[in-house]
């Protein structure tokens, strides 16, 4: 049987109509993503105590959190009267908010395209352009809203009296670099849309790209599943810690704002990678406490399995988790691949995918923060106000470790998946 299209052309039976993906669906996708990111940011900031910020700063801080979640730039500035100055900078991506927005956008983008085998390049580009155009307008509004200035209390002690004497009540402000933030936010959106097409088995690809789905799609799906598995495992551990050790508000703040900032670097540490950092002053890493202990030293500290296990032997579970979850990801990759793909090819695909994943983690997992107050040119006054925190990876060492891990687990996963029926596989008792 056959049917006719609205233009009168005959469509063979079994061929689905072109999915409807117009401006209304694009608007729902963009608004839904921004609302989800704003809600997660607001709840996380509220749990962290940001609701008490003075001068109505809470809403602009929520907007700034959404901007930084998509890679935007928020600049900090401050002053403390005519005789004093404040210096502050903060570089961190709230990856819980980032992940929320990416999942909502990917779902909204893929929904009209499901149950399709092939889609034309022009069709996919037009659908993506609708989402991008509305995302651009929404992002401009959010970046313009992410600016505010408020006072910081010095307290009632001698430091506060000194501030009053010199008229040095510090004020901190933040604003966004609108052009740069919008540009990076659009690039972030493009990456999310491309990754969504690569991960989804049911999403259509242009005919010219179908030859890449054998090697790319199973590996991309396995890496996304690996990252989400670490997030789920981190949520479970965080909830157990909150239930048994208290500090529920701080724990929920970590879950809602920066859980991937902890669990994704934990994947690289479990593989043997090293991160370096330092914590000084009022800043700290909220969870787990062993990180703060290792990094709060006079000099730059190393963060790896050896240094962490010296404080807490349970850290070796990171190695166990890496072995188990990487093998599971390799098995999933092999099970979703056609039967004609050989074990050594699975190993290569896994190595490349894991190296790219670790590279991404090292780029987005960096943290840097500094705050200081000076009067009459004298450096940081201290008093619990000055501090510094940074955490950065040894990038190429981590990426280099990912290659042998990917080769070994990819080959092992292919062997484990030999008895799983896959596409293109014919059983001995079936006709060829």
XYZ file of C-alpha atoms in Angstrom, residues 27 38 49-50 71 99 155 164 175 191 238 312 367 372:
14
model
C 10.208 27.592 21.762
C 17.011 28.239 36.551
C 22.527 30.040 51.666
C 22.561 32.472 48.752
C 30.314 28.401 29.368
C 23.858 18.652 32.602
C 31.639 42.080 60.988
C 34.388 52.005 59.088
C 28.558 41.382 35.308
C 27.800 20.744 20.801
C 25.644 12.010 48.697
C 41.397 7.612 53.744
C 38.076 25.435 39.543
C 41.050 39.761 48.878
